[in-house]
Short mmCIF file of C-alpha atoms and ligand atoms in Angstrom, two decimals:
data_model
loop_
_atom_site.label_atom_id
_atom_site.label_comp_id
_atom_site.label_asym_id
_atom_site.label_seq_id
_atom_site.Cartn_x
_atom_site.Cartn_y
_atom_site.Cartn_z
CA UNK A 10 -33.11 46.40 -1.65
CA UNK A 11 -29.93 48.77 -2.69
CA UNK A 12 -26.77 47.43 -3.44
CA UNK A 13 -25.21 48.37 0.09
CA UNK A 14 -28.06 46.45 1.78
CA UNK A 15 -27.27 43.38 -0.72
CA UNK A 16 -24.05 43.41 0.05
CA UNK A 17 -24.63 43.66 3.96
CA UNK A 18 -27.12 40.90 3.96
CA UNK A 19 -24.41 38.85 1.55
CA UNK A 20 -21.78 39.35 4.11
CA UNK A 21 -24.29 38.25 7.18
CA UNK A 22 -25.39 35.54 5.43
CA UNK A 23 -22.12 33.71 4.69
CA UNK A 24 -20.94 34.99 8.27
CA UNK A 25 -23.72 32.80 9.63
CA UNK A 26 -22.96 29.97 7.31
CA UNK A 27 -19.21 30.00 8.34
CA UNK A 28 -19.75 30.12 11.92
CA UNK A 29 -22.47 27.55 11.69
CA UNK A 30 -20.16 25.18 10.39
CA UNK A 31 -17.70 26.04 12.81
CA UNK A 32 -20.08 24.89 15.46
CA UNK A 33 -20.80 21.68 13.73
CA UNK A 34 -17.21 20.72 13.39
CA UNK A 35 -16.23 22.09 16.93
CA UNK A 36 -18.85 19.49 18.22
CA UNK A 37 -16.99 16.44 16.22
CA UNK A 38 -13.68 18.02 16.62
CA UNK A 39 -12.83 15.00 19.40
CA UNK A 40 -13.47 12.26 17.42
CA UNK A 41 -12.42 10.91 13.84
CA UNK A 42 -13.97 7.96 12.34
CA UNK A 43 -11.68 5.64 10.20
CA UNK A 44 -13.14 2.74 7.86
CA UNK A 45 -10.16 0.32 7.43
CA UNK A 46 -9.26 -2.67 5.83
CA UNK A 47 -5.88 -3.15 7.72
CA UNK A 48 -7.24 -5.11 10.91
CA UNK A 49 -7.55 -3.96 14.15
CA UNK A 50 -4.21 -5.31 15.79
CA UNK A 51 -2.81 -3.09 13.30
CA UNK A 52 -4.67 0.20 13.78
CA UNK A 53 -5.73 0.12 17.63
CA UNK A 54 -2.49 0.44 19.69
CA UNK A 55 -1.66 3.29 17.04
CA UNK A 56 -5.08 5.13 17.64
CA UNK A 57 -4.68 4.51 21.19
CA UNK A 58 -1.46 6.68 21.56
CA UNK A 59 -3.21 9.37 19.02
CA UNK A 60 -6.05 10.00 21.39
CA UNK A 61 -3.83 10.03 24.28
CA UNK A 62 -1.48 12.85 22.60
CA UNK A 63 -4.33 14.48 20.94
CA UNK A 64 -7.22 13.93 23.10
CA UNK A 65 -9.09 13.39 19.87
CA UNK A 66 -10.74 9.75 20.04
CA UNK A 67 -10.63 7.38 17.22
CA UNK A 68 -14.15 5.36 15.88
CA UNK A 69 -13.35 2.81 13.51
CA UNK A 70 -14.78 0.01 11.40
CA UNK A 71 -12.78 -2.68 10.05
CA UNK A 72 -13.70 -4.88 7.05
CA UNK A 73 -12.37 -5.90 3.42
CA UNK A 74 -11.19 -3.12 1.13
CA UNK A 75 -13.32 -3.63 -1.51
CA UNK A 76 -16.88 -3.80 0.59
CA UNK A 77 -15.43 -1.06 2.21
CA UNK A 78 -15.67 1.20 -0.93
CA UNK A 79 -18.33 0.11 -1.71
CA UNK A 80 -19.84 0.99 1.30
CA UNK A 81 -18.41 4.42 0.83
CA UNK A 82 -19.82 5.17 -2.46
CA UNK A 83 -23.47 3.94 -1.42
CA UNK A 84 -23.08 6.37 1.80
CA UNK A 85 -22.12 9.19 -0.12
CA UNK A 86 -22.56 12.64 1.47
CA UNK A 87 -23.83 10.82 4.53
CA UNK A 88 -20.78 8.57 5.42
CA UNK A 89 -19.29 8.70 9.29
CA UNK A 90 -16.27 8.32 7.46
CA UNK A 91 -13.30 10.53 8.02
CA UNK A 92 -11.00 8.46 6.61
CA UNK A 93 -10.39 5.34 4.73
CA UNK A 94 -7.33 3.01 5.09
CA UNK A 95 -6.31 0.31 3.03
CA UNK A 96 -3.19 -1.74 1.62
CA UNK A 97 -1.86 -1.27 -1.74
CA UNK A 98 -1.71 2.00 -3.89
CA UNK A 99 -3.77 0.14 -6.73
CA UNK A 100 -6.94 -0.04 -4.00
CA UNK A 101 -6.03 3.45 -2.97
CA UNK A 102 -6.03 5.01 -6.40
CA UNK A 103 -9.12 3.09 -7.39
CA UNK A 104 -11.06 4.65 -4.07
CA UNK A 105 -9.39 7.94 -5.44
CA UNK A 106 -11.00 7.16 -8.98
CA UNK A 107 -14.37 6.69 -7.60
CA UNK A 108 -14.41 9.91 -6.50
CA UNK A 109 -14.24 8.79 -2.52
CA UNK A 110 -11.45 11.17 -1.21
CA UNK A 111 -10.17 15.17 -1.01
CA UNK A 112 -7.25 16.61 -1.84
CA UNK A 113 -4.84 17.40 1.67
CA UNK A 114 -1.63 18.56 1.06
CA UNK A 115 -0.02 19.63 4.31
CA UNK A 116 3.74 20.56 4.42
CA UNK A 117 4.01 17.98 7.55
CA UNK A 118 2.91 14.89 5.23
CA UNK A 119 4.79 16.17 2.28
CA UNK A 120 7.81 16.39 4.58
CA UNK A 121 7.24 13.15 6.26
CA UNK A 122 6.39 10.95 3.61
CA UNK A 123 8.40 10.82 0.10
CA UNK A 124 6.89 12.03 -2.98
CA UNK A 125 6.64 8.37 -5.00
CA UNK A 126 4.48 6.99 -2.34
CA UNK A 127 1.90 9.46 -2.35
CA UNK A 128 -1.06 10.59 -4.53
CA UNK A 129 0.55 13.52 -7.00
CA UNK A 130 -2.80 14.97 -6.31
CA UNK A 131 -2.96 14.76 -2.60
CA UNK A 132 -5.87 11.85 -2.53
CA UNK A 133 -4.19 9.28 -0.35
CA UNK A 134 -0.91 9.17 1.36
CA UNK A 135 1.35 5.93 1.97
CA UNK A 136 2.12 5.42 5.50
CA UNK A 137 4.25 1.77 5.57
CA UNK A 138 6.08 0.22 3.11
CA UNK A 139 5.82 -3.10 1.81
CA UNK A 140 8.59 -4.65 -0.58
CA UNK A 141 8.18 -7.17 -3.48
CA UNK A 142 10.85 -8.96 -4.05
CA UNK A 143 12.60 -12.58 -4.88
CA UNK A 144 12.60 -15.36 -2.26
CA UNK A 145 14.69 -18.02 -2.98
CA UNK A 146 15.93 -21.46 -1.72
CA UNK A 147 19.34 -21.28 0.14
CA UNK A 148 19.78 -24.95 -0.69
CA UNK A 149 19.25 -25.27 -4.50
CA UNK A 150 20.12 -21.60 -5.90
CA UNK A 151 23.05 -19.49 -5.36
CA UNK A 152 22.22 -15.91 -5.04
CA UNK A 153 24.55 -14.83 -7.54
CA UNK A 154 22.82 -16.40 -10.25
CA UNK A 155 19.59 -13.94 -8.96
CA UNK A 156 19.27 -10.55 -10.52
CA UNK A 157 16.18 -8.64 -11.89
CA UNK A 158 12.40 -9.05 -11.74
CA UNK A 159 13.10 -9.90 -15.67
CA UNK A 160 15.62 -12.16 -15.15
CA UNK A 161 12.93 -14.86 -13.65
CA UNK A 162 11.93 -14.82 -17.38
CA UNK A 163 14.90 -16.42 -18.95
CA UNK A 164 15.63 -20.11 -19.51
CA UNK A 165 17.62 -20.61 -16.32
CA UNK A 166 14.20 -20.60 -14.23
CA UNK A 167 12.61 -22.90 -16.44
CA UNK A 168 10.30 -25.35 -14.18
CA UNK A 169 12.12 -23.43 -11.19
CA UNK A 170 9.37 -20.03 -10.31
CA UNK A 171 6.18 -19.98 -8.28
CA UNK A 172 4.19 -16.49 -8.45
CA UNK A 173 1.03 -15.37 -6.83
CA UNK A 174 -2.14 -15.83 -9.11
CA UNK A 175 -2.84 -12.28 -11.18
CA UNK A 176 -6.07 -12.06 -9.59
CA UNK A 177 -4.10 -10.30 -6.17
CA UNK A 178 -3.83 -6.63 -6.16
CA UNK A 179 -0.20 -7.38 -5.29
CA UNK A 180 0.36 -8.86 -8.84
CA UNK A 181 -1.39 -6.45 -10.71
CA UNK A 182 0.26 -3.37 -9.14
CA UNK A 183 4.07 -5.44 -9.78
CA UNK A 184 2.84 -5.82 -13.53
CA UNK A 185 2.09 -2.22 -13.49
CA UNK A 186 5.52 -1.28 -12.33
CA UNK A 187 7.13 -3.42 -14.79
CA UNK A 188 5.13 -2.11 -17.89
CA UNK A 189 6.08 1.33 -16.28
CA UNK A 190 9.95 0.19 -16.46
CA UNK A 191 10.22 -1.74 -19.64
CA UNK A 192 6.85 -0.52 -21.72
CA UNK A 193 4.43 -2.74 -22.91
CA UNK A 194 5.99 -4.87 -25.36
CA UNK A 195 9.33 -5.59 -23.38
CA UNK A 196 7.03 -6.12 -20.44
CA UNK A 197 4.60 -8.66 -22.24
CA UNK A 198 8.13 -10.79 -22.95
CA UNK A 199 9.01 -10.80 -19.05
CA UNK A 200 5.38 -11.73 -18.31
CA UNK A 201 5.38 -14.49 -20.97
CA UNK A 202 8.87 -15.38 -19.82
CA UNK A 203 7.48 -15.70 -15.96
CA UNK A 204 4.61 -17.93 -17.04
CA UNK A 205 6.67 -20.45 -19.00
CA UNK A 206 8.91 -20.75 -15.84
CA UNK A 207 6.07 -21.75 -13.91
CA UNK A 208 6.62 -25.14 -11.94
CA UNK A 209 2.87 -24.85 -10.87
CA UNK A 210 -0.37 -23.06 -11.19
CA UNK A 211 -0.24 -19.81 -9.47
CA UNK A 212 -0.24 -19.95 -5.71
CA UNK A 213 -3.55 -18.18 -3.66
CA UNK A 214 -1.29 -16.41 -1.40
CA UNK A 215 2.57 -15.55 -0.71
CA UNK A 216 2.70 -17.89 2.28
CA UNK A 217 1.76 -20.70 -0.55
CA UNK A 218 4.69 -19.66 -2.90
CA UNK A 219 7.01 -20.04 0.16
CA UNK A 220 5.14 -23.58 1.21
CA UNK A 221 5.91 -24.55 -2.46
CA UNK A 222 10.03 -23.54 -2.30
CA UNK A 223 10.06 -25.49 0.83
CA UNK A 224 8.63 -28.60 -0.23
CA UNK A 225 10.86 -28.51 -2.99
CA UNK A 226 8.42 -27.66 -6.01
CA UNK A 227 10.07 -24.38 -7.04
CA UNK A 228 13.25 -22.81 -6.12
CA UNK A 229 12.38 -19.15 -6.40
CA UNK A 230 8.99 -16.71 -6.37
CA UNK A 231 8.27 -13.30 -5.33
CA UNK A 232 6.57 -12.30 -2.32
CA UNK A 233 6.00 -9.30 0.06
CA UNK A 234 8.55 -9.49 2.73
CA UNK A 235 6.22 -9.01 5.70
CA UNK A 236 5.00 -12.81 4.93
CA UNK A 237 8.72 -13.93 4.75
CA UNK A 238 8.96 -12.53 8.44
CA UNK A 239 5.79 -14.13 9.59
CA UNK A 240 7.16 -17.47 8.42
CA UNK A 241 10.66 -17.37 9.62
CA UNK A 242 8.95 -16.44 12.88
CA UNK A 243 7.43 -19.73 12.86
CA UNK A 244 9.95 -21.85 11.40
CA UNK A 245 13.40 -19.48 12.01
CA UNK A 246 15.66 -22.49 10.34
CA UNK A 247 13.83 -22.22 6.90
CA UNK A 248 15.78 -22.72 4.18
CA UNK A 249 15.05 -19.09 2.49
CA UNK A 250 16.23 -15.69 1.84
CA UNK A 251 15.08 -12.62 0.27
CA UNK A 252 16.85 -11.21 -2.36
CA UNK A 253 16.74 -7.63 -3.46
CA UNK A 254 15.60 -7.44 -7.04
CA UNK A 255 16.51 -4.37 -9.53
CA UNK A 256 19.54 -3.22 -7.45
CA UNK A 257 21.52 -1.87 -10.40
CA UNK A 258 18.55 -0.85 -12.28
CA UNK A 259 15.53 0.43 -11.11
CA UNK A 260 15.16 -0.59 -7.35
CA UNK A 261 12.69 -3.33 -5.54
CA UNK A 262 9.28 -2.86 -6.47
CA UNK A 263 7.60 -1.00 -3.44
CA UNK A 264 4.04 -0.51 -2.32
CA UNK A 265 2.30 0.97 0.65
CA UNK A 266 -0.48 0.36 2.84
CA UNK A 267 -1.99 4.00 3.44
CA UNK A 268 -5.02 6.42 4.25
CA UNK A 269 -6.79 8.84 2.49
CA UNK A 270 -9.36 11.69 3.81
CA UNK A 271 -12.60 10.95 2.63
CA UNK A 272 -14.67 13.28 0.22
CA UNK A 273 -17.57 13.89 2.87
CA UNK A 274 -15.73 14.04 5.92
CA UNK A 275 -17.18 15.93 8.46
CA UNK A 276 -14.10 16.39 10.79
CA UNK A 277 -11.48 17.42 7.82
CA UNK A 278 -9.39 18.97 10.54
CA UNK A 279 -9.07 15.90 12.62
CA UNK A 280 -8.51 13.61 10.02
CA UNK A 281 -5.86 15.54 8.63
CA UNK A 282 -4.29 15.66 12.55
CA UNK A 283 -4.54 12.15 12.47
CA UNK A 284 -3.05 11.67 8.83
CA UNK A 285 -0.15 13.73 10.20
CA UNK A 286 0.25 12.44 13.49
CA UNK A 287 0.54 8.58 11.54
CA UNK A 288 3.63 10.16 9.33
CA UNK A 289 5.36 11.41 12.06
CA UNK A 290 8.13 9.60 13.54
CA UNK A 291 6.71 8.57 16.82
CA UNK A 292 3.55 6.83 14.64
CA UNK A 293 6.21 4.95 11.80
CA UNK A 294 8.30 3.24 14.46
CA UNK A 295 4.82 1.87 16.12
CA UNK A 296 3.16 1.44 12.37
CA UNK A 297 5.85 -0.07 10.31
CA UNK A 298 6.36 -2.76 13.32
CA UNK A 299 3.27 -4.06 13.87
CA UNK A 300 3.31 -6.21 10.28
CA UNK A 301 7.18 -6.04 9.77
CA UNK A 302 7.01 -3.38 6.90
CA UNK A 303 9.14 -0.66 6.24
CA UNK A 304 8.16 2.91 8.10
CA UNK A 305 7.04 5.19 5.19
CA UNK A 306 8.48 8.08 6.59
CA UNK A 307 12.46 7.68 5.71
CA UNK A 308 13.81 9.22 8.59
CA UNK A 309 12.73 6.11 10.85
CA UNK A 310 14.75 3.26 11.48
CA UNK A 311 13.10 -0.05 10.52
CA UNK A 312 12.20 -2.36 13.37
CA UNK A 313 15.11 -4.91 14.31
CA UNK A 314 13.64 -7.96 12.83
CA UNK A 315 13.20 -6.02 9.53
CA UNK A 316 16.81 -4.40 9.65
CA UNK A 317 18.10 -8.04 9.37
CA UNK A 318 16.96 -8.65 5.83
CA UNK A 319 19.38 -5.61 4.93
CA UNK A 320 18.81 -2.63 2.87
CA UNK A 321 17.88 -1.58 -0.53
CA UNK A 322 17.28 0.37 -3.20
CA UNK A 323 13.55 1.30 -3.76
CA UNK A 324 11.88 1.70 -7.14
CA UNK A 325 11.00 5.26 -6.87
CA UNK A 326 7.68 5.15 -9.69
CA UNK A 327 5.13 7.31 -8.08
CA UNK A 328 2.45 4.54 -6.70
CA UNK A 329 -0.39 6.28 -8.80
CA UNK A 330 0.99 4.34 -11.79
CA UNK A 331 0.01 1.37 -9.91
CA UNK A 332 -3.61 2.27 -10.48
CA UNK A 333 -3.30 4.19 -13.96
CA UNK A 334 -1.47 1.35 -15.80
CA UNK A 335 -3.50 -1.46 -14.00
CA UNK A 336 -6.28 -2.09 -16.70
CA UNK A 337 -3.21 -2.73 -18.88
CA UNK A 338 -1.39 -4.65 -16.44
CA UNK A 339 -4.70 -7.06 -15.95
CA UNK A 340 -4.99 -7.52 -19.82
CA UNK A 341 -1.37 -8.16 -20.80
CA UNK A 342 -1.35 -10.89 -17.91
CA UNK A 343 -4.34 -11.98 -19.16
CA UNK A 344 -2.93 -12.68 -22.81
CA UNK A 345 -0.06 -14.11 -21.76
CA UNK A 346 -1.81 -16.68 -19.64
CA UNK A 347 -0.92 -15.72 -16.43
CA UNK A 348 -3.79 -16.74 -14.11
FE1 FE B 11 -0.57 -8.71 2.38
#
């Protein structure tokens, strides 16, 4: 075979390869498969509107985040999943570190979602914001005594603080942000101070933290605000209030629920369309309000109930740090006796 013939056959071969890929994509282009640790009632209403808008069907499977990550690892290239959705940047980062995502950075996503809520390498994108801040008893705490996460480590809160267990990813991400903002030494002092101030063994859930305050066991705690929203919807007169931490310093620690396109997605174009759509104004208005979270797209107003809690400055630490510093955060909490 002479050189010309070789080049020609290579070109024909690549054209054939490309067109056969296109043909496969054309078949699957009308559906996207999502693995989600977000519960069905939080995603189904969105997917229905997406399908109505675009004609692309969404098949989904829900389960625990950790189990879905293991499943994606096991399935490898044969996975049906085009997208993985979960909560907490620590979990999204972990999925990225296990090589389960591919980089997708479109102009639409970049303009809809602020950069600190996205992976710097485009592996995942935050789609809703959850704020983790101070909750306090309106009967026993003067809000003028409140200020920062670090202040909860000072003596005035001795025996008055309730916290969620350090085993939970939300706590790990918060501790990672404390390390990021203060450095390891100071973060160690803060975590130590929290442990010293605990009124009780750390709680299993955010709702338990608030129940403990209501029961008079402690006066202040840290929670994701949507749990506060859920409690108020059942008990509108609960003598509890949110306080926005660190407003004169780094801002409230925020985290995200979000999604990434899987490394072995068979419908990258459809999944990208879904991700872009989820970041759009229309989807964001639905997405935030379903779980009483904040829209990740900053051009959208929060749900009415959520807006009533007031606006706040958020910490703009890139949330990949919640993953990068997670091992350090876990070690530090262990050393300081935060159970
Ligand atoms: Fe939660």
